Coordinates of C-alpha atoms and ligand atoms in Angstrom, one line a residue:
M1 CA 124.6 120.5 78.9
T2 CA 121.7 121.4 81.2
S3 CA 121.4 120.5 84.9
S4 CA 116.9 121.8 84.9
P5 CA 115.0 120.1 87.3
I6 CA 112.9 116.5 85.5
L7 CA 110.8 116.0 89.2
S8 CA 107.7 117.8 89.8
P9 CA 107.8 121.2 90.7
T10 CA 105.5 120.2 93.8
A11 CA 108.3 117.3 95.1
P12 CA 109.7 118.7 98.3
A13 CA 112.9 119.7 97.8
T14 CA 114.0 116.8 100.6
A15 CA 112.6 114.0 101.7
L16 CA 112.1 112.8 98.4
R17 CA 109.8 109.4 97.5
F18 CA 110.1 106.6 95.8
L19 CA 108.2 103.9 95.1
S20 CA 108.3 101.2 92.9
I21 CA 105.6 99.1 91.1
G22 CA 106.2 95.9 89.9
E23 CA 107.3 91.5 90.7
C24 CA 110.0 90.4 92.4
M25 CA 110.1 86.6 91.8
V26 CA 113.1 84.2 94.0
E27 CA 116.4 84.1 91.3
M28 CA 117.9 80.7 91.0
A29 CA 121.2 82.3 88.9
P30 CA 124.1 80.0 88.9
G31 CA 126.5 79.6 91.1
D32 CA 130.4 78.7 91.5
A33 CA 130.9 74.9 91.3
P34 CA 129.2 73.9 88.0
G35 CA 125.5 73.1 88.0
A36 CA 124.6 74.3 91.7
F37 CA 122.6 77.2 91.8
Q38 CA 121.8 79.7 94.7
M39 CA 119.0 81.1 95.4
G40 CA 118.1 84.8 96.2
F41 CA 115.0 87.4 95.2
A42 CA 114.9 89.5 92.4
G43 CA 113.2 91.1 89.4
D44 CA 113.8 94.3 87.7
T45 CA 111.9 97.3 89.2
F46 CA 112.7 95.8 92.5
N47 CA 115.9 95.2 91.5
T48 CA 115.8 99.6 90.8
A49 CA 114.6 99.3 94.5
W50 CA 116.9 97.1 96.3
Y51 CA 119.9 99.7 94.1
M52 CA 117.9 102.9 94.5
R53 CA 117.3 102.2 98.9
A54 CA 121.8 101.9 98.5
L55 CA 122.6 104.7 97.0
R56 CA 120.3 106.4 98.8
P57 CA 119.1 105.9 101.6
D58 CA 118.8 109.0 102.7
I59 CA 115.1 108.9 100.8
T60 CA 112.3 106.4 101.2
T61 CA 112.2 103.7 99.1
Q62 CA 108.6 102.3 98.5
Y63 CA 107.8 98.4 96.9
F64 CA 104.5 97.7 95.2
T65 CA 103.8 94.5 94.7
K66 CA 101.0 91.6 95.9
V67 CA 103.1 87.9 97.6
G68 CA 101.7 85.1 98.8
T69 CA 101.1 84.5 102.3
D70 CA 103.6 80.6 102.7
A71 CA 106.9 80.8 104.0
V72 CA 109.1 81.4 101.1
S73 CA 107.2 85.3 100.8
D74 CA 107.0 85.9 104.3
A75 CA 111.4 85.6 103.0
M76 CA 111.0 87.4 100.2
L77 CA 109.5 90.6 102.9
T78 CA 112.3 90.3 105.1
K79 CA 115.0 90.9 102.1
M80 CA 113.1 93.6 100.8
T81 CA 112.9 94.8 104.4
D82 CA 116.8 94.2 106.1
A83 CA 117.5 96.7 102.7
G84 CA 115.6 99.0 104.3
I85 CA 112.9 99.4 101.7
D86 CA 109.5 100.4 103.0
I87 CA 106.8 97.6 102.7
A88 CA 103.5 99.2 103.9
H89 CA 101.9 99.2 100.4
V90 CA 103.2 95.4 99.1
A91 CA 99.3 93.0 99.8
R92 CA 98.8 89.8 100.0
S93 CA 96.9 86.7 99.0
A94 CA 96.3 83.6 101.2
N95 CA 95.7 81.6 97.0
S96 CA 99.3 82.6 95.2
T97 CA 102.7 82.3 95.3
V98 CA 106.0 84.0 94.1
G99 CA 107.0 83.1 90.7
L100 CA 110.8 81.9 90.5
Y101 CA 113.3 82.4 87.4
M102 CA 116.6 80.7 86.9
I103 CA 119.2 82.3 85.2
S104 CA 121.7 80.2 82.6
L105 CA 124.8 81.1 81.4
N106 CA 126.7 79.4 78.7
D107 CA 129.5 81.3 77.4
G108 CA 128.9 85.0 79.8
E109 CA 125.2 84.4 77.4
R110 CA 122.4 84.7 80.1
S111 CA 119.2 83.0 78.8
F112 CA 116.3 83.0 80.9
S113 CA 113.6 80.0 82.4
Y114 CA 110.2 81.6 84.3
W115 CA 108.0 79.8 86.7
R116 CA 105.8 83.2 87.4
S117 CA 102.2 82.1 85.5
Q118 CA 100.5 81.8 88.5
S119 CA 102.1 85.0 90.8
A120 CA 99.9 86.7 93.0
A121 CA 102.1 89.9 91.4
K122 CA 99.9 89.3 88.5
Q123 CA 96.4 90.9 90.8
L124 CA 99.1 93.8 92.0
A125 CA 97.1 96.6 89.9
S126 CA 93.9 94.7 91.1
D127 CA 92.9 96.9 94.3
S128 CA 92.1 100.7 92.3
Q129 CA 91.9 102.0 95.5
A130 CA 95.8 100.3 97.9
L131 CA 97.2 102.2 93.9
A132 CA 95.8 104.9 93.7
Q133 CA 97.1 105.4 97.5
A134 CA 100.4 104.1 97.1
M135 CA 100.5 106.7 94.3
G136 CA 99.6 109.6 96.3
S137 CA 102.3 109.3 99.0
T138 CA 105.0 109.3 96.7
D139 CA 106.8 111.9 94.7
L140 CA 108.9 109.5 91.9
I141 CA 107.1 106.6 90.6
Y142 CA 108.7 103.7 88.8
L143 CA 107.1 101.0 86.9
S144 CA 108.6 99.4 83.0
G145 CA 107.0 96.7 80.1
I146 CA 107.3 93.6 82.5
T147 CA 105.0 95.4 85.4
V148 CA 102.6 96.5 82.9
A149 CA 103.1 92.7 81.3
I150 CA 102.3 90.6 83.5
L151 CA 99.1 92.2 84.1
D152 CA 95.7 90.9 82.6
P153 CA 93.9 93.7 80.3
A154 CA 91.8 95.3 83.6
G155 CA 94.6 95.5 85.6
R156 CA 96.3 97.1 82.8
D157 CA 94.0 99.7 82.3
A158 CA 93.9 100.8 86.1
L159 CA 97.1 100.7 86.2
L160 CA 97.2 103.3 83.3
D161 CA 94.5 104.7 85.7
A162 CA 96.8 105.2 88.0
V163 CA 99.1 106.7 86.6
Q164 CA 97.7 109.0 84.8
S165 CA 96.1 110.6 88.0
A166 CA 99.3 110.7 90.1
R167 CA 100.6 112.9 86.7
R168 CA 98.1 115.0 87.0
H169 CA 98.6 115.7 90.8
G170 CA 102.2 116.6 90.3
K171 CA 103.7 113.0 90.6
T172 CA 106.5 112.2 88.5
V173 CA 106.8 108.5 86.4
A174 CA 109.2 106.4 85.2
F175 CA 108.8 104.1 82.9
D176 CA 111.2 101.2 81.5
S177 CA 109.9 100.0 78.6
N178 CA 111.9 96.3 79.3
L179 CA 110.7 94.3 76.7
R180 CA 109.2 90.7 77.0
P181 CA 108.0 88.8 74.0
R182 CA 106.8 85.9 76.2
L183 CA 104.5 87.8 78.6
W184 CA 102.8 89.1 75.5
A185 CA 100.3 87.2 73.5
N186 CA 101.3 89.0 70.4
E187 CA 104.1 91.7 69.2
K188 CA 102.0 94.2 68.0
Q189 CA 100.5 94.0 71.6
M190 CA 103.2 94.5 73.6
T191 CA 104.1 97.4 71.4
E192 CA 100.6 99.1 71.9
T193 CA 101.0 98.8 75.4
I194 CA 103.8 99.8 75.6
M195 CA 103.8 103.3 74.2
R196 CA 100.7 103.4 75.7
F197 CA 101.8 103.3 78.5
A198 CA 105.3 105.4 77.4
Q199 CA 102.4 108.3 77.4
A200 CA 101.5 108.5 80.0
C201 CA 104.7 108.9 81.5
D202 CA 107.8 111.5 82.0
I203 CA 111.1 109.4 82.2
V204 CA 111.4 106.2 79.5
L205 CA 114.5 104.9 79.8
P206 CA 114.5 102.2 76.8
S207 CA 116.7 99.4 75.6
F208 CA 118.3 100.7 72.2
D209 CA 119.4 96.7 71.4
D210 CA 115.8 95.3 72.3
E211 CA 113.1 98.5 71.2
A212 CA 115.7 97.6 67.4
A213 CA 114.5 94.8 67.4
H214 CA 110.5 94.3 68.8
F215 CA 110.0 98.0 66.6
G216 CA 112.4 97.9 63.9
D217 CA 114.4 100.9 65.2
A218 CA 117.4 101.5 63.1
T219 CA 119.3 104.2 64.6
I220 CA 119.2 104.7 68.2
Q221 CA 118.0 108.1 67.1
D222 CA 114.8 106.1 65.9
T223 CA 113.9 105.1 69.5
L224 CA 114.3 108.6 71.4
D225 CA 112.3 109.3 68.5
R226 CA 109.9 107.6 69.3
Y227 CA 109.3 107.6 73.2
R228 CA 109.6 111.9 72.7
N229 CA 107.7 112.1 70.4
A230 CA 105.0 110.1 72.3
G231 CA 105.2 112.7 75.1
A232 CA 107.8 111.9 77.6
T233 CA 110.2 115.0 78.5
T234 CA 113.4 112.5 79.3
V235 CA 114.3 109.6 78.0
V236 CA 117.9 107.8 77.9
V237 CA 118.2 105.2 75.7
K238 CA 121.5 103.1 77.4
N239 CA 123.0 101.4 74.9
G240 CA 125.0 98.5 76.0
G241 CA 128.0 99.6 76.5
G242 CA 127.0 101.9 73.7
D243 CA 126.9 105.7 74.1
I244 CA 123.9 106.3 75.8
L245 CA 121.8 109.4 74.2
Y246 CA 118.9 111.1 76.0
A247 CA 116.6 114.2 75.3
H248 CA 115.6 116.3 78.0
A249 CA 115.2 119.9 78.2
G250 CA 114.9 120.5 74.7
E251 CA 118.4 119.3 74.9
T252 CA 119.3 115.1 72.7
T253 CA 123.2 115.2 73.8
T254 CA 125.7 111.3 73.6
V255 CA 127.5 110.3 76.3
T256 CA 130.2 108.2 76.0
P257 CA 130.2 105.7 79.0
P258 CA 133.5 104.7 80.7
P259 CA 134.8 101.7 78.8
V260 CA 133.9 98.4 81.4
S261 CA 136.3 96.2 81.7
K262 CA 134.8 93.1 82.6
I263 CA 131.6 91.1 82.5
V264 CA 130.9 88.7 84.1
D265 CA 126.9 88.5 84.1
T266 CA 124.5 91.3 82.7
T267 CA 121.5 90.2 84.8
S268 CA 120.2 94.0 85.8
A269 CA 122.5 96.4 83.8
G270 CA 119.4 97.8 83.0
D271 CA 117.8 97.6 86.5
S272 CA 120.9 99.3 88.2
F273 CA 121.4 101.5 85.7
N274 CA 118.4 103.5 86.1
A275 CA 118.1 103.1 90.3
G276 CA 122.3 104.7 89.4
F277 CA 119.8 107.2 87.6
F278 CA 116.6 108.7 89.5
A279 CA 119.8 108.3 92.9
G280 CA 120.7 112.5 91.0
L281 CA 117.4 113.5 89.8
D282 CA 116.4 115.5 92.8
K283 CA 120.4 116.8 93.0
A284 CA 121.8 119.9 91.7
L285 CA 123.7 117.6 88.3
C286 CA 123.1 117.7 84.9
M287 CA 122.1 115.3 82.7
E288 CA 125.2 113.3 81.8
D289 CA 126.8 113.6 85.1
R290 CA 123.3 112.2 86.5
I291 CA 124.6 109.0 83.3
L292 CA 127.9 108.1 83.9
A293 CA 126.7 108.3 87.7
A294 CA 123.7 105.6 86.6
S295 CA 126.8 104.0 83.9
R296 CA 129.7 103.7 87.0
I297 CA 127.2 101.1 89.1
A298 CA 125.6 100.0 86.1
A299 CA 129.6 98.9 85.2
Q300 CA 129.4 97.2 88.7
V301 CA 126.9 95.4 89.0
I302 CA 127.4 93.8 85.7
A303 CA 131.1 92.2 87.6
A304 CA 129.4 90.0 88.8
K305 CA 127.1 86.8 89.6
G306 CA 123.2 88.0 90.0
A307 CA 121.0 90.7 89.9
L308 CA 121.8 92.5 92.9
V309 CA 125.6 92.8 94.1
Q310 CA 126.8 95.3 97.3
L311 CA 127.6 98.0 95.2
K312 CA 131.9 99.5 96.4
N313 CA 133.2 103.6 96.9
I314 CA 129.3 104.9 96.5
Ligands
KDG401 O1 112.3 89.2 83.3 C1 112.2 89.9 83.9 O2 111.0 89.3 84.4 C2 112.7 89.9 86.0 O3 112.7 91.0 86.0 C3 114.5 88.8 85.7 C4 115.4 90.1 86.6 O4 116.1 90.3 87.5 C5 115.7 91.7 85.5 O5 115.3 91.1 83.5 C6 117.4 91.7 85.7 O6 116.8 92.6 84.6

């Protein structure tokens, strides 16, 4: 079992800074009464930033996105600042607003409907200088397959350039492939672009069920090998409630997460897991302990409705 560091040697020993890049949307989640919905704000990379802030109030957590200038965009930014997330790198656009999604639950199975095709966040990579500046003033950068999926080809190239440059400057970059076929033109474009970004990252945190469905991986080991062969130094393959497989510092090991007692809504399971994992990166923990801590956070999150759940006993 290894406790070798993951963060770049240039990362500070204290006052770690975390930057999450992506889209936050209005979330309409099923309420308690039939037909009722509860409005909130969520989005995979924002959820991770929110949980990171909850778990590590001692570090700077920043969010990078673009929103509108309307009232709902203001309310979203208030939600971020109330949570203690630094929004200095959030840009605003006067002629667009934020996206929206609705969760439908059917016998515990969730499905999503989205209204995001015109959202301001689709332009988040339009200012390369802003990207470089944000990445230059952080240590750990996080983005997802959704962050990449919402961009146009020029935006994808600009984001990839920025990530590669940040890595050359000693930043640590983490990526959750978060496959959302509906956001891509076709499966080939999705899988090729995801691998292009994975190649540029240090840490990759895929989920086996999605990877099996879209990359055709027969086993969790196949998923791990594909990302490791692409060049990621640390790969953690999430696996629903099943055994998690990781590779780090030349070691490949399985971790059995604690049994989950209650599943109400799995929204944000992977996002909160990622935050739980990042929260331990600057600590002298072994990989297994980081992964177990992340699993315990995700277990709390899926025991309640919605993407953002107040954590207990952290
Ligand atoms: O699908 C998306 O873009 C989302 O970010 C919605 C949810 O908040 C997220 O997927 C939950 O994991």
